[in-house]
């Protein structure tokens, strides 16, 4: 059993900053990729940013230069620093992890989601 627990969402004014955290725990052998996706009302879930175990990153064009993803492999935790937030960043943000469990089965796991609301 694996759990992803998210924290750090909230309400912020445009131009402000928020930091999201997501900690993975449970029957984990190794984590390949961790990242964040988001889903705004009436829209499909979209990639925000991902980071590999080696530290390679990929960002959605809409957040490049404003958001920074990082991870602490020792803590199985990923962070998303969000700066210069815009109203269009408003969404539920979901943490995701692609990992091997203790029986070496590779599976995708999702967090419960955290609301980020940016007011204009």
mmCIF file with all atom_site columns, C-alpha atoms in Angstrom:
data_model
loop_
_atom_site.group_PDB
_atom_site.id
_atom_site.type_symbol
_atom_site.label_atom_id
_atom_site.label_alt_id
_atom_site.label_comp_id
_atom_site.label_asym_id
_atom_site.label_entity_id
_atom_site.label_seq_id
_atom_site.pdbx_PDB_ins_code
_atom_site.Cartn_x
_atom_site.Cartn_y
_atom_site.Cartn_z
_atom_site.occupancy
_atom_site.B_iso_or_equiv
_atom_site.pdbx_formal_charge
_atom_site.auth_seq_id
_atom_site.auth_comp_id
_atom_site.auth_asym_id
_atom_site.auth_atom_id
_atom_site.pdbx_PDB_model_num
ATOM 1   C CA . UNK A 1 1   ? 0.000   0.000  0.000   1.00 0.00 ? 1   UNK A CA 1
ATOM 2   C CA . UNK A 1 2   ? 1.301   3.431  -0.993  1.00 0.00 ? 2   UNK A CA 1
ATOM 3   C CA . UNK A 1 3   ? -0.027  6.828  0.007   1.00 0.00 ? 3   UNK A CA 1
ATOM 4   C CA . UNK A 1 4   ? 0.681   10.280 -1.366  1.00 0.00 ? 4   UNK A CA 1
ATOM 5   C CA . UNK A 1 5   ? -0.160  13.056 1.077   1.00 0.00 ? 5   UNK A CA 1
ATOM 6   C CA . UNK A 1 6   ? -0.311  16.587 -0.227  1.00 0.00 ? 6   UNK A CA 1
ATOM 7   C CA . UNK A 1 7   ? -0.154  19.907 1.583   1.00 0.00 ? 7   UNK A CA 1
ATOM 8   C CA . UNK A 1 8   ? 0.287   23.578 0.872   1.00 0.00 ? 8   UNK A CA 1
ATOM 9   C CA . UNK A 1 9   ? -2.663  24.712 -1.200  1.00 0.00 ? 9   UNK A CA 1
ATOM 10  C CA . UNK A 1 10  ? -4.764  27.757 -0.436  1.00 0.00 ? 10  UNK A CA 1
ATOM 11  C CA . UNK A 1 11  ? -5.938  31.185 -1.514  1.00 0.00 ? 11  UNK A CA 1
ATOM 12  C CA . UNK A 1 12  ? -3.485  33.794 -2.745  1.00 0.00 ? 12  UNK A CA 1
ATOM 13  C CA . UNK A 1 13  ? -3.654  37.061 -4.649  1.00 0.00 ? 13  UNK A CA 1
ATOM 14  C CA . UNK A 1 14  ? -2.348  37.334 -8.177  1.00 0.00 ? 14  UNK A CA 1
ATOM 15  C CA . UNK A 1 15  ? 1.411   37.782 -8.144  1.00 0.00 ? 15  UNK A CA 1
ATOM 16  C CA . UNK A 1 16  ? 1.776   35.858 -4.930  1.00 0.00 ? 16  UNK A CA 1
ATOM 17  C CA . UNK A 1 17  ? 3.462   32.551 -4.156  1.00 0.00 ? 17  UNK A CA 1
ATOM 18  C CA . UNK A 1 18  ? 2.565   29.152 -2.778  1.00 0.00 ? 18  UNK A CA 1
ATOM 19  C CA . UNK A 1 19  ? 4.572   26.010 -2.113  1.00 0.00 ? 19  UNK A CA 1
ATOM 20  C CA . UNK A 1 20  ? 3.048   22.574 -2.476  1.00 0.00 ? 20  UNK A CA 1
ATOM 21  C CA . UNK A 1 21  ? 4.501   19.443 -0.897  1.00 0.00 ? 21  UNK A CA 1
ATOM 22  C CA . UNK A 1 22  ? 3.747   15.793 -1.481  1.00 0.00 ? 22  UNK A CA 1
ATOM 23  C CA . UNK A 1 23  ? 5.143   12.948 0.594   1.00 0.00 ? 23  UNK A CA 1
ATOM 24  C CA . UNK A 1 24  ? 4.987   9.330  -0.522  1.00 0.00 ? 24  UNK A CA 1
ATOM 25  C CA . UNK A 1 25  ? 4.944   6.569  2.048   1.00 0.00 ? 25  UNK A CA 1
ATOM 26  C CA . UNK A 1 26  ? 4.240   2.865  2.350   1.00 0.00 ? 26  UNK A CA 1
ATOM 27  C CA . UNK A 1 27  ? 5.499   -0.157 0.462   1.00 0.00 ? 27  UNK A CA 1
ATOM 28  C CA . UNK A 1 28  ? 7.942   1.695  -1.783  1.00 0.00 ? 28  UNK A CA 1
ATOM 29  C CA . UNK A 1 29  ? 11.070  0.207  -3.345  1.00 0.00 ? 29  UNK A CA 1
ATOM 30  C CA . UNK A 1 30  ? 11.975  3.176  -5.519  1.00 0.00 ? 30  UNK A CA 1
ATOM 31  C CA . UNK A 1 31  ? 10.291  6.179  -7.120  1.00 0.00 ? 31  UNK A CA 1
ATOM 32  C CA . UNK A 1 32  ? 10.965  6.914  -10.764 1.00 0.00 ? 32  UNK A CA 1
ATOM 33  C CA . UNK A 1 33  ? 9.066   10.104 -11.504 1.00 0.00 ? 33  UNK A CA 1
ATOM 34  C CA . UNK A 1 34  ? 7.151   12.475 -9.260  1.00 0.00 ? 34  UNK A CA 1
ATOM 35  C CA . UNK A 1 35  ? 5.159   15.441 -10.343 1.00 0.00 ? 35  UNK A CA 1
ATOM 36  C CA . UNK A 1 36  ? 2.081   17.607 -10.288 1.00 0.00 ? 36  UNK A CA 1
ATOM 37  C CA . UNK A 1 37  ? -0.951  17.790 -12.511 1.00 0.00 ? 37  UNK A CA 1
ATOM 38  C CA . UNK A 1 38  ? -3.864  20.194 -12.227 1.00 0.00 ? 38  UNK A CA 1
ATOM 39  C CA . UNK A 1 39  ? -7.496  20.292 -13.177 1.00 0.00 ? 39  UNK A CA 1
ATOM 40  C CA . UNK A 1 40  ? -9.544  23.444 -13.446 1.00 0.00 ? 40  UNK A CA 1
ATOM 41  C CA . UNK A 1 41  ? -13.370 23.364 -13.452 1.00 0.00 ? 41  UNK A CA 1
ATOM 42  C CA . UNK A 1 42  ? -14.666 22.169 -16.798 1.00 0.00 ? 42  UNK A CA 1
ATOM 43  C CA . UNK A 1 43  ? -11.197 21.326 -18.093 1.00 0.00 ? 43  UNK A CA 1
ATOM 44  C CA . UNK A 1 44  ? -9.136  18.188 -18.478 1.00 0.00 ? 44  UNK A CA 1
ATOM 45  C CA . UNK A 1 45  ? -6.349  17.323 -16.086 1.00 0.00 ? 45  UNK A CA 1
ATOM 46  C CA . UNK A 1 46  ? -3.049  18.653 -17.393 1.00 0.00 ? 46  UNK A CA 1
ATOM 47  C CA . UNK A 1 47  ? 0.625   18.225 -16.614 1.00 0.00 ? 47  UNK A CA 1
ATOM 48  C CA . UNK A 1 48  ? 2.209   21.012 -14.580 1.00 0.00 ? 48  UNK A CA 1
ATOM 49  C CA . UNK A 1 49  ? 5.700   19.689 -13.869 1.00 0.00 ? 49  UNK A CA 1
ATOM 50  C CA . UNK A 1 50  ? 7.534   16.414 -13.352 1.00 0.00 ? 50  UNK A CA 1
ATOM 51  C CA . UNK A 1 51  ? 10.929  15.444 -12.001 1.00 0.00 ? 51  UNK A CA 1
ATOM 52  C CA . UNK A 1 52  ? 12.862  12.200 -12.333 1.00 0.00 ? 52  UNK A CA 1
ATOM 53  C CA . UNK A 1 53  ? 14.888  10.491 -9.640  1.00 0.00 ? 53  UNK A CA 1
ATOM 54  C CA . UNK A 1 54  ? 17.984  11.953 -11.279 1.00 0.00 ? 54  UNK A CA 1
ATOM 55  C CA . UNK A 1 55  ? 16.637  15.476 -11.133 1.00 0.00 ? 55  UNK A CA 1
ATOM 56  C CA . UNK A 1 56  ? 15.597  16.004 -14.747 1.00 0.00 ? 56  UNK A CA 1
ATOM 57  C CA . UNK A 1 57  ? 12.544  18.222 -15.026 1.00 0.00 ? 57  UNK A CA 1
ATOM 58  C CA . UNK A 1 58  ? 9.810   19.030 -17.488 1.00 0.00 ? 58  UNK A CA 1
ATOM 59  C CA . UNK A 1 59  ? 7.320   21.891 -17.255 1.00 0.00 ? 59  UNK A CA 1
ATOM 60  C CA . UNK A 1 60  ? 4.163   22.940 -18.997 1.00 0.00 ? 60  UNK A CA 1
ATOM 61  C CA . UNK A 1 61  ? 4.816   25.976 -21.170 1.00 0.00 ? 61  UNK A CA 1
ATOM 62  C CA . UNK A 1 62  ? 2.277   27.964 -19.156 1.00 0.00 ? 62  UNK A CA 1
ATOM 63  C CA . UNK A 1 63  ? 4.319   27.679 -15.938 1.00 0.00 ? 63  UNK A CA 1
ATOM 64  C CA . UNK A 1 64  ? 7.895   27.831 -17.211 1.00 0.00 ? 64  UNK A CA 1
ATOM 65  C CA . UNK A 1 65  ? 9.878   30.517 -15.438 1.00 0.00 ? 65  UNK A CA 1
ATOM 66  C CA . UNK A 1 66  ? 7.302   30.807 -12.640 1.00 0.00 ? 66  UNK A CA 1
ATOM 67  C CA . UNK A 1 67  ? 7.119   27.336 -11.089 1.00 0.00 ? 67  UNK A CA 1
ATOM 68  C CA . UNK A 1 68  ? 10.001  25.197 -9.824  1.00 0.00 ? 68  UNK A CA 1
ATOM 69  C CA . UNK A 1 69  ? 9.749   21.507 -9.016  1.00 0.00 ? 69  UNK A CA 1
ATOM 70  C CA . UNK A 1 70  ? 12.234  19.760 -6.733  1.00 0.00 ? 70  UNK A CA 1
ATOM 71  C CA . UNK A 1 71  ? 12.405  16.548 -4.733  1.00 0.00 ? 71  UNK A CA 1
ATOM 72  C CA . UNK A 1 72  ? 14.079  15.052 -1.721  1.00 0.00 ? 72  UNK A CA 1
ATOM 73  C CA . UNK A 1 73  ? 14.724  11.423 -2.594  1.00 0.00 ? 73  UNK A CA 1
ATOM 74  C CA . UNK A 1 74  ? 15.626  10.519 0.979   1.00 0.00 ? 74  UNK A CA 1
ATOM 75  C CA . UNK A 1 75  ? 12.201  11.712 2.131   1.00 0.00 ? 75  UNK A CA 1
ATOM 76  C CA . UNK A 1 76  ? 10.258  10.533 -0.953  1.00 0.00 ? 76  UNK A CA 1
ATOM 77  C CA . UNK A 1 77  ? 8.911   14.066 -1.165  1.00 0.00 ? 77  UNK A CA 1
ATOM 78  C CA . UNK A 1 78  ? 8.317   16.407 -4.078  1.00 0.00 ? 78  UNK A CA 1
ATOM 79  C CA . UNK A 1 79  ? 7.870   20.178 -3.863  1.00 0.00 ? 79  UNK A CA 1
ATOM 80  C CA . UNK A 1 80  ? 6.321   22.678 -6.247  1.00 0.00 ? 80  UNK A CA 1
ATOM 81  C CA . UNK A 1 81  ? 7.273   26.309 -5.678  1.00 0.00 ? 81  UNK A CA 1
ATOM 82  C CA . UNK A 1 82  ? 4.777   28.508 -7.476  1.00 0.00 ? 82  UNK A CA 1
ATOM 83  C CA . UNK A 1 83  ? 5.653   32.175 -7.963  1.00 0.00 ? 83  UNK A CA 1
ATOM 84  C CA . UNK A 1 84  ? 3.986   34.997 -9.872  1.00 0.00 ? 84  UNK A CA 1
ATOM 85  C CA . UNK A 1 85  ? 0.678   33.183 -9.645  1.00 0.00 ? 85  UNK A CA 1
ATOM 86  C CA . UNK A 1 86  ? -2.084  34.113 -12.046 1.00 0.00 ? 86  UNK A CA 1
ATOM 87  C CA . UNK A 1 87  ? -5.856  33.619 -11.799 1.00 0.00 ? 87  UNK A CA 1
ATOM 88  C CA . UNK A 1 88  ? -5.589  31.046 -14.585 1.00 0.00 ? 88  UNK A CA 1
ATOM 89  C CA . UNK A 1 89  ? -3.453  28.894 -12.260 1.00 0.00 ? 89  UNK A CA 1
ATOM 90  C CA . UNK A 1 90  ? -6.563  28.278 -10.163 1.00 0.00 ? 90  UNK A CA 1
ATOM 91  C CA . UNK A 1 91  ? -7.202  24.541 -10.074 1.00 0.00 ? 91  UNK A CA 1
ATOM 92  C CA . UNK A 1 92  ? -7.037  21.402 -7.984  1.00 0.00 ? 92  UNK A CA 1
ATOM 93  C CA . UNK A 1 93  ? -3.416  20.279 -7.996  1.00 0.00 ? 93  UNK A CA 1
ATOM 94  C CA . UNK A 1 94  ? -2.712  16.554 -7.857  1.00 0.00 ? 94  UNK A CA 1
ATOM 95  C CA . UNK A 1 95  ? 0.559   14.954 -6.899  1.00 0.00 ? 95  UNK A CA 1
ATOM 96  C CA . UNK A 1 96  ? 1.548   11.860 -8.867  1.00 0.00 ? 96  UNK A CA 1
ATOM 97  C CA . UNK A 1 97  ? 4.278   9.265  -8.559  1.00 0.00 ? 97  UNK A CA 1
ATOM 98  C CA . UNK A 1 98  ? 5.421   6.425  -10.784 1.00 0.00 ? 98  UNK A CA 1
ATOM 99  C CA . UNK A 1 99  ? 7.159   3.908  -8.571  1.00 0.00 ? 99  UNK A CA 1
ATOM 100 C CA . UNK A 1 100 ? 8.194   0.324  -7.899  1.00 0.00 ? 100 UNK A CA 1
ATOM 101 C CA . UNK A 1 101 ? 6.651   -1.248 -4.826  1.00 0.00 ? 101 UNK A CA 1
ATOM 102 C CA . UNK A 1 102 ? 8.308   -3.861 -2.637  1.00 0.00 ? 102 UNK A CA 1
ATOM 103 C CA . UNK A 1 103 ? 7.380   -6.683 -5.043  1.00 0.00 ? 103 UNK A CA 1
ATOM 104 C CA . UNK A 1 104 ? 8.846   -4.656 -7.925  1.00 0.00 ? 104 UNK A CA 1
ATOM 105 C CA . UNK A 1 105 ? 5.495   -3.856 -9.485  1.00 0.00 ? 105 UNK A CA 1
ATOM 106 C CA . UNK A 1 106 ? 5.517   -0.515 -11.313 1.00 0.00 ? 106 UNK A CA 1
ATOM 107 C CA . UNK A 1 107 ? 2.395   1.576  -10.716 1.00 0.00 ? 107 UNK A CA 1
ATOM 108 C CA . UNK A 1 108 ? 1.129   5.153  -10.862 1.00 0.00 ? 108 UNK A CA 1
ATOM 109 C CA . UNK A 1 109 ? -0.237  6.662  -7.660  1.00 0.00 ? 109 UNK A CA 1
ATOM 110 C CA . UNK A 1 110 ? -2.145  9.897  -7.095  1.00 0.00 ? 110 UNK A CA 1
ATOM 111 C CA . UNK A 1 111 ? -2.576  12.210 -4.166  1.00 0.00 ? 111 UNK A CA 1
ATOM 112 C CA . UNK A 1 112 ? -5.936  13.430 -2.924  1.00 0.00 ? 112 UNK A CA 1
ATOM 113 C CA . UNK A 1 113 ? -5.569  16.837 -4.543  1.00 0.00 ? 113 UNK A CA 1
ATOM 114 C CA . UNK A 1 114 ? -5.192  20.290 -3.050  1.00 0.00 ? 114 UNK A CA 1
ATOM 115 C CA . UNK A 1 115 ? -7.060  23.424 -4.088  1.00 0.00 ? 115 UNK A CA 1
ATOM 116 C CA . UNK A 1 116 ? -5.106  26.437 -5.301  1.00 0.00 ? 116 UNK A CA 1
ATOM 117 C CA . UNK A 1 117 ? -7.135  29.600 -5.822  1.00 0.00 ? 117 UNK A CA 1
ATOM 118 C CA . UNK A 1 118 ? -5.593  32.772 -7.206  1.00 0.00 ? 118 UNK A CA 1
ATOM 119 C CA . UNK A 1 119 ? -7.680  35.917 -6.906  1.00 0.00 ? 119 UNK A CA 1
ATOM 120 C CA . UNK A 1 120 ? -7.325  38.838 -9.289  1.00 0.00 ? 120 UNK A CA 1
#
